[in-house]
Coordinates of C-alpha atoms in Angstrom, one line a residue:
M28 CA -14.7 10.1 14.9
V29 CA -15.8 10.0 11.2
N30 CA -19.3 10.5 10.0
L31 CA -19.8 7.6 7.7
S32 CA -23.2 8.8 6.5
S33 CA -21.5 11.7 4.6
W34 CA -19.9 9.2 2.2
A35 CA -23.0 7.3 1.4
A36 CA -23.9 9.5 -1.6
T37 CA -20.3 9.8 -2.8
A38 CA -19.2 6.1 -2.8
F39 CA -17.5 4.5 -5.7
V40 CA -17.4 0.7 -5.1
F41 CA -15.2 -1.2 -7.6
K42 CA -17.2 -4.4 -7.6
V43 CA -15.5 -7.5 -8.8
P44 CA -17.7 -9.8 -11.0
Q45 CA -18.5 -12.9 -9.0
K46 CA -17.7 -15.0 -12.1
N47 CA -14.0 -14.2 -12.2
L48 CA -13.5 -12.5 -8.9
I49 CA -10.2 -10.7 -8.0
H50 CA -8.0 -11.7 -10.9
D51 CA -10.4 -10.3 -13.5
T52 CA -9.4 -6.9 -14.8
T53 CA -12.9 -6.0 -15.9
M54 CA -14.5 -4.0 -13.1
S55 CA -18.1 -2.9 -13.2
V56 CA -19.2 0.7 -12.2
P57 CA -22.8 1.3 -11.2
S58 CA -25.0 2.9 -13.9
T59 CA -25.9 5.6 -11.5
L60 CA -22.2 6.7 -11.2
R61 CA -22.9 10.2 -12.6
T62 CA -25.5 10.9 -9.9
T63 CA -23.6 9.3 -7.0
T64 CA -20.1 10.5 -7.7
N65 CA -20.6 13.8 -6.0
C66 CA -17.1 14.0 -4.6
L67 CA -16.4 16.3 -7.6
R68 CA -19.6 18.4 -7.1
M69 CA -20.9 18.0 -3.6
S70 CA -21.4 20.9 -1.2
N71 CA -22.6 19.3 2.1
E72 CA -21.3 20.4 5.5
N73 CA -18.5 17.8 5.6
F74 CA -16.7 19.2 2.6
K75 CA -15.0 22.5 2.3
S76 CA -14.9 22.5 -1.5
S77 CA -17.6 24.4 -3.3
E78 CA -20.1 22.8 -5.6
V79 CA -18.7 22.1 -9.1
D80 CA -20.8 23.2 -12.0
D81 CA -21.8 21.3 -15.1
T82 CA -18.6 22.3 -16.9
N83 CA -16.8 19.5 -15.0
D84 CA -18.8 16.8 -16.8
V85 CA -15.7 16.0 -18.9
E86 CA -13.8 15.4 -15.6
L87 CA -16.5 13.1 -14.3
E88 CA -16.4 11.1 -17.5
R89 CA -12.6 10.9 -17.2
L90 CA -12.9 9.6 -13.6
Q91 CA -15.3 6.9 -14.7
S92 CA -12.9 5.8 -17.4
L93 CA -10.1 5.7 -14.9
M94 CA -12.1 3.6 -12.5
I95 CA -12.9 1.0 -15.2
D96 CA -9.3 0.8 -16.2
S97 CA -7.9 0.8 -12.7
A98 CA -6.9 -2.9 -12.8
Q99 CA -5.5 -2.9 -16.3
P100 CA -1.8 -3.7 -16.6
Q101 CA 0.2 -0.9 -18.1
E102 CA 2.7 -1.7 -20.9
G103 CA 6.1 0.0 -21.3
S104 CA 7.9 2.2 -19.0
L105 CA 5.9 4.2 -16.5
K106 CA 8.5 7.0 -16.5
P107 CA 8.5 9.5 -19.4
N108 CA 11.6 9.4 -21.5
G109 CA 14.4 11.5 -20.1
A110 CA 12.6 11.9 -16.8
T111 CA 14.6 12.2 -13.6
R112 CA 13.6 12.4 -9.9
D113 CA 15.1 13.1 -6.6
Y114 CA 14.3 10.2 -4.2
R115 CA 13.5 11.4 -0.7
D116 CA 11.8 10.4 2.5
V117 CA 8.4 12.0 2.7
R118 CA 8.9 12.8 6.4
D119 CA 11.4 15.5 5.3
V120 CA 8.7 17.1 3.2
F121 CA 6.0 16.8 5.8
S122 CA 8.2 18.2 8.5
S123 CA 7.7 21.6 6.9
H124 CA 4.2 20.9 5.5
N125 CA 1.1 22.1 7.2
P126 CA -1.9 20.0 6.1
N127 CA -4.3 22.8 6.9
D128 CA -2.5 25.2 4.5
S129 CA -4.1 24.7 1.1
N130 CA -1.3 26.6 -0.7
D131 CA 1.4 24.4 0.9
S132 CA -0.5 21.2 0.4
N133 CA -0.7 21.8 -3.3
N134 CA 3.0 22.6 -3.5
V135 CA 4.9 20.3 -1.1
D136 CA 7.9 19.9 -3.4
N137 CA 9.5 23.3 -2.7
D138 CA 12.9 24.7 -2.9
D139 CA 13.6 24.4 0.8
D140 CA 12.9 20.7 0.6
H141 CA 15.4 20.2 -2.2
D142 CA 18.1 22.1 -0.2
N143 CA 18.1 19.1 2.2
I144 CA 17.4 16.2 -0.2
R145 CA 19.4 16.8 -3.4
G146 CA 20.5 14.0 -5.6
D147 CA 19.9 10.3 -4.9
T148 CA 20.4 10.4 -1.1
I149 CA 17.5 8.8 0.7
V150 CA 16.9 10.1 4.2
A151 CA 15.0 7.8 6.5
K152 CA 13.5 9.3 9.6
S153 CA 11.0 7.8 11.9
S154 CA 9.9 9.3 15.2
S155 CA 7.1 9.0 17.7
S156 CA 4.4 11.7 17.7
S157 CA 2.8 12.8 21.0
S158 CA -0.6 12.2 19.4
A159 CA 0.3 8.7 18.1
S160 CA -1.3 5.7 19.6
A161 CA 0.7 3.5 22.0
S162 CA 1.1 0.8 19.4
A163 CA 2.4 3.2 16.8
S164 CA 4.8 4.7 19.3
A165 CA 6.1 1.3 20.2
S166 CA 6.8 0.4 16.6
A167 CA 8.3 3.6 15.4
A168 CA 12.0 3.7 14.7
T169 CA 13.9 5.9 17.1
T170 CA 17.0 6.7 15.0
T171 CA 17.6 9.3 12.3
T172 CA 20.0 8.0 9.6
S173 CA 20.9 8.9 6.1
F174 CA 21.1 6.1 3.5
S175 CA 22.8 6.5 0.1
S176 CA 20.9 3.4 -1.3
P177 CA 18.3 0.7 -0.5
Q178 CA 21.3 -1.6 0.2
E179 CA 22.4 0.6 3.0
F180 CA 18.9 0.8 4.3
R181 CA 18.6 -3.0 4.4
Q182 CA 21.9 -3.1 6.2
A183 CA 20.5 -0.7 8.8
V184 CA 17.5 -3.0 9.2
R185 CA 19.8 -6.0 9.5
S186 CA 21.8 -4.3 12.3
G187 CA 18.7 -3.3 14.2
K188 CA 19.1 0.5 13.5
H189 CA 15.7 0.7 11.8
T190 CA 12.9 -1.4 13.4
G191 CA 9.7 0.6 12.5
P192 CA 7.2 0.5 9.6
T193 CA 8.5 1.3 6.1
N194 CA 5.7 3.6 4.9
G195 CA 7.3 6.7 3.6
V196 CA 10.8 5.1 3.6
C197 CA 12.8 5.1 0.4
P198 CA 10.1 6.6 -1.9
G199 CA 10.9 5.9 -5.5
F200 CA 11.9 2.3 -4.7
M201 CA 9.7 -0.8 -4.8
Q202 CA 8.7 -2.4 -1.5
C203 CA 7.4 -5.9 -1.1
N204 CA 5.5 -8.1 1.2
L205 CA 7.0 -11.5 2.2
V206 CA 5.5 -15.0 2.4
V207 CA 7.6 -18.0 3.2
L208 CA 6.1 -21.5 3.1
D209 CA 7.2 -25.1 3.2
E210 CA 7.8 -26.6 -0.3
D211 CA 4.8 -28.8 -0.1
Q212 CA 2.5 -25.8 0.3
A213 CA 4.2 -23.5 -2.2
F214 CA 2.3 -24.6 -5.3
D215 CA -1.1 -23.9 -3.8
F216 CA 0.1 -20.4 -2.9
L217 CA 1.6 -19.8 -6.3
L218 CA -1.7 -20.8 -7.9
F219 CA -3.5 -18.5 -5.4
C220 CA -1.4 -15.5 -6.4
Q221 CA -2.0 -16.3 -10.1
R222 CA -5.8 -16.3 -9.5
N223 CA -5.7 -13.2 -7.3
K224 CA -3.3 -10.9 -9.1
K225 CA -4.6 -7.6 -7.9
A226 CA -4.4 -8.7 -4.2
C227 CA -1.2 -10.7 -4.6
P228 CA 1.0 -9.3 -7.5
L229 CA 4.0 -11.5 -7.6
I230 CA 7.4 -9.8 -7.9
E231 CA 9.7 -12.8 -7.1
V232 CA 9.7 -16.5 -6.3
C233 CA 12.9 -17.7 -4.7
D234 CA 14.6 -21.0 -5.3
V235 CA 13.8 -23.8 -2.8
G236 CA 15.6 -23.2 0.5
S237 CA 17.1 -19.8 -0.7
P238 CA 16.7 -16.8 1.6
T239 CA 18.1 -14.5 -1.0
A240 CA 16.3 -12.4 -3.6
D241 CA 17.8 -12.2 -7.1
S242 CA 20.6 -9.7 -7.4
T243 CA 18.7 -7.7 -9.9
I244 CA 15.9 -7.1 -7.3
A245 CA 18.0 -6.7 -4.1
K246 CA 21.7 -7.1 -4.3
G247 CA 23.3 -8.8 -1.3
S248 CA 20.0 -9.2 0.4
D249 CA 19.0 -11.7 3.1
L250 CA 15.2 -12.2 3.5
R251 CA 15.8 -13.6 7.0
T252 CA 17.2 -10.3 8.4
D253 CA 16.4 -7.4 6.1
I254 CA 12.8 -6.8 7.1
P255 CA 12.2 -4.7 10.2
K256 CA 9.8 -7.2 11.8
Y257 CA 8.4 -10.7 10.9
C258 CA 5.4 -12.8 11.9
I259 CA 5.5 -16.5 12.6
Y260 CA 2.3 -18.5 12.0
R261 CA 1.6 -22.0 13.3
D262 CA -1.6 -23.9 12.5
G263 CA -3.3 -20.7 11.2
K264 CA -2.5 -18.6 14.3
L265 CA 0.1 -15.9 15.0
D266 CA 2.7 -17.5 17.2
V267 CA 5.3 -14.7 17.6
E268 CA 6.7 -11.5 16.0
V269 CA 10.6 -11.3 15.7
E270 CA 13.2 -9.1 14.0
D271 CA 15.3 -12.1 12.7
V272 CA 13.8 -15.3 11.4
T273 CA 17.1 -17.1 10.7
P274 CA 16.3 -19.8 13.4
Y275 CA 12.8 -20.4 12.0
W276 CA 13.7 -20.6 8.3
P277 CA 12.7 -24.0 6.9
E278 CA 15.3 -26.0 5.0
R279 CA 12.9 -26.7 2.2
S280 CA 11.2 -23.3 2.1
V281 CA 10.0 -21.2 -0.8
A282 CA 9.9 -17.4 -0.4
F283 CA 7.5 -15.2 -2.3
L284 CA 7.8 -11.4 -2.7
I285 CA 4.5 -9.6 -3.4
G286 CA 4.1 -6.0 -4.5
C287 CA 3.1 -3.3 -2.0
S288 CA 1.2 0.0 -2.3
F289 CA 4.0 1.8 -0.4
S290 CA 5.8 1.6 -3.8
Y291 CA 3.8 4.6 -5.1
D292 CA 4.1 6.8 -2.1
G293 CA 6.6 8.9 -3.9
A294 CA 4.4 9.4 -6.9
L295 CA 1.5 10.5 -4.7
L296 CA 3.8 12.9 -2.9
D297 CA 5.0 14.4 -6.2
A298 CA 1.4 15.0 -7.1
G299 CA 0.8 17.0 -3.9
I300 CA -1.3 14.2 -2.2
P301 CA -0.3 13.9 1.5
L302 CA 0.3 10.6 3.3
R303 CA -1.6 10.8 6.6
S304 CA 0.0 7.8 8.2
V305 CA 3.5 9.4 7.7
E306 CA 2.3 12.8 8.9
Q307 CA 1.1 11.2 12.1
S308 CA 4.1 8.7 12.4
K309 CA 1.7 5.8 12.3
N310 CA 1.4 2.5 10.5
V311 CA -1.2 2.4 7.7
P312 CA -4.7 1.2 8.7
M313 CA -5.7 -2.2 7.2
Y314 CA -9.1 -4.0 7.2
R315 CA -10.6 -7.4 6.4
T316 CA -13.4 -7.1 3.8
N317 CA -16.3 -9.1 2.5
I318 CA -14.7 -9.5 -1.0
P319 CA -13.8 -13.2 -1.5
C320 CA -10.6 -14.3 -3.1
R321 CA -10.6 -17.2 -5.6
S322 CA -9.5 -20.3 -3.7
A323 CA -6.6 -22.4 -4.7
G324 CA -6.1 -25.9 -3.3
S325 CA -6.4 -25.6 0.5
L326 CA -6.2 -21.7 0.5
R327 CA -9.2 -19.6 0.9
G328 CA -10.3 -16.3 2.4
N329 CA -11.2 -12.7 1.8
V330 CA -9.3 -9.6 0.6
V331 CA -7.6 -7.2 3.0
V332 CA -7.5 -3.6 2.1
S333 CA -5.4 -0.6 3.3
M334 CA -6.8 2.9 3.5
K335 CA -5.6 6.4 2.6
P336 CA -7.6 9.6 3.4
I337 CA -7.7 11.6 0.1
R338 CA -9.2 15.1 -0.4
G339 CA -12.4 14.9 -2.4
M340 CA -11.0 16.9 -5.3
D341 CA -7.9 14.7 -5.4
V342 CA -9.7 11.4 -5.9
A343 CA -9.4 11.4 -9.7
K344 CA -5.7 12.2 -9.5
E345 CA -5.2 9.4 -6.9
V346 CA -7.0 6.9 -9.1
E347 CA -5.0 8.0 -12.2
I348 CA -1.6 7.7 -10.4
T349 CA -2.2 4.4 -8.6
S350 CA -3.7 2.7 -11.6
K351 CA -0.2 2.9 -13.3
Y352 CA 1.2 0.5 -10.7
P353 CA -0.5 -2.9 -11.2
H354 CA 2.5 -4.5 -9.6
A355 CA 1.6 -2.6 -6.4
H356 CA -2.1 -3.5 -6.3
G357 CA -3.1 -0.8 -8.8
G358 CA -6.1 1.5 -8.4
P359 CA -8.6 1.4 -5.5
V360 CA -11.3 -1.1 -5.0
C361 CA -13.6 1.3 -3.1
V362 CA -13.8 5.0 -2.6
G363 CA -15.9 6.0 0.4
C364 CA -18.7 4.0 1.9
P365 CA -16.5 1.4 3.8
D366 CA -19.6 -0.6 4.8
A367 CA -20.0 -1.5 1.1
I368 CA -17.0 -3.8 1.5
G369 CA -17.8 -5.0 5.0
I370 CA -15.9 -2.5 7.1
E371 CA -18.1 -1.5 10.0
D372 CA -15.8 1.0 11.6
V373 CA -13.1 2.8 9.7
N374 CA -11.6 4.0 12.9
A375 CA -11.0 0.5 14.1
P376 CA -8.6 -1.2 11.7
E377 CA -7.7 -4.9 12.3
W378 CA -4.0 -4.2 11.5
G379 CA -2.0 -1.1 11.7
D380 CA -3.2 2.2 13.3
S381 CA -6.2 4.4 12.9
V382 CA -5.5 7.7 11.2
D383 CA -7.4 11.0 11.1
I384 CA -9.8 11.6 8.2
L385 CA -10.4 15.4 7.8
P386 CA -13.8 16.9 6.9
D387 CA -12.8 17.4 3.2
E388 CA -11.4 13.9 2.8
I389 CA -12.7 10.5 1.7
P390 CA -11.3 7.1 2.7
V391 CA -9.8 5.4 -0.4
F392 CA -9.3 1.6 -0.1
H393 CA -6.6 -0.4 -2.0
M394 CA -6.0 -4.1 -2.0
C395 CA -3.3 -5.0 0.5
G396 CA -0.4 -7.5 0.8
I397 CA -1.8 -8.6 4.2
T398 CA -4.4 -10.6 2.2
P399 CA -2.0 -13.7 2.2
Q400 CA -1.7 -13.5 6.0
A401 CA -5.5 -13.5 6.4
V402 CA -5.8 -16.3 3.9
L403 CA -3.1 -18.4 5.7
M404 CA -4.9 -17.9 9.0
E405 CA -8.3 -18.7 7.5
S406 CA -6.9 -21.8 5.8
G407 CA -5.1 -23.1 9.0
V408 CA -1.7 -23.4 7.3
S409 CA 0.7 -25.4 9.5
F410 CA 3.7 -23.0 9.3
A411 CA 4.4 -19.7 7.6
I412 CA 6.7 -16.7 7.9
T413 CA 5.6 -13.3 6.7
H414 CA 6.5 -9.7 7.2
S415 CA 4.8 -7.9 10.0
P416 CA 2.0 -5.6 8.7
G417 CA 3.5 -2.3 7.5
H418 CA 7.1 -3.6 7.7
M419 CA 8.2 -4.3 4.2
F420 CA 11.2 -5.5 2.2
V421 CA 12.8 -2.6 0.3
T422 CA 14.2 -3.6 -3.1
D423 CA 16.7 -1.9 -5.4
L424 CA 14.1 -1.7 -8.2
P425 CA 12.6 1.8 -9.1
S426 CA 9.0 1.8 -8.1
D427 CA 7.9 2.4 -11.7
T428 CA 9.6 -0.7 -12.9
V429 CA 7.3 -2.8 -15.1
I430 CA 7.2 -6.4 -13.9

């Protein structure tokens, strides 16, 4: 279990002004930030890092600046000129990575890893851990297959060879949430996304009745079959989860693809920041919050967030990296102190699986693409198709593509 009291003095809450709510990119930081942001200088019993002296004031000021800018869109390419990368599945890295070994955790991208994952080959592995929860074990894929491209991965999903969550799968490529509505409800949802851009960053809106994403986003795709698991909602309630929604697809449907935080998994890994859900072969934990969305037509509800445990000394790095991906929810909305955003028990997520939070780690919360599902349920929408939490649509777009 996690001692929540240890985070109280180290919490950064990215409060959204009530006037403009989620879509506003101006985020206030409490004036007492310097005295409360002790994740860079704290020395209590729950952290292994030693106290940081006053020479790190410059780093504290940099962190404050990053927090304020965390929702700002970034212009231009996110990839430095001439930069290249080897795309890989993070499970390959973690298979030889001991999270308790500080030297290894700061250098996960080693020569041994590259011996197995050279070039642009994407290796997707998913297996059940003996310590994983029953739900995680049931949803984990049971095959080990090499894919040369996202197209090949989607084909594997279509044929039933991959049925588990997609966290850690195809790092370096953009992943998306799916929402499909009847045409008469599509405008309200489009307006909702425009008003809540951080929670629902739009990547694609398909033509009426079309189950196919544009070829520049996912060549040869079929949104009815290329996601490992789907949810069917009727009158605001979950009706059934299926692996193929072809029989349910409305003739006059409109499909929306929304950015997902899985898109920057590769960037976090490159920076030496572990992904706990992947280490433990689990889905990511997701929680309903007390942060209201801006309503649009008949749609209303609160934001849903996902959580990653991050080492206290890596928080600034995590904020810096994720803030470069506004099309994937961007920087965090809260660091530590989950009760500040209405989460009573971080060990009891409403979607996904609970993951371990180590003594030197802080829970970091990002807006999540399950927000639309929570809003559809709250609003009692008559019919909707979505992805199942944690089971995304993998595109052909590099994750650092500017939308």
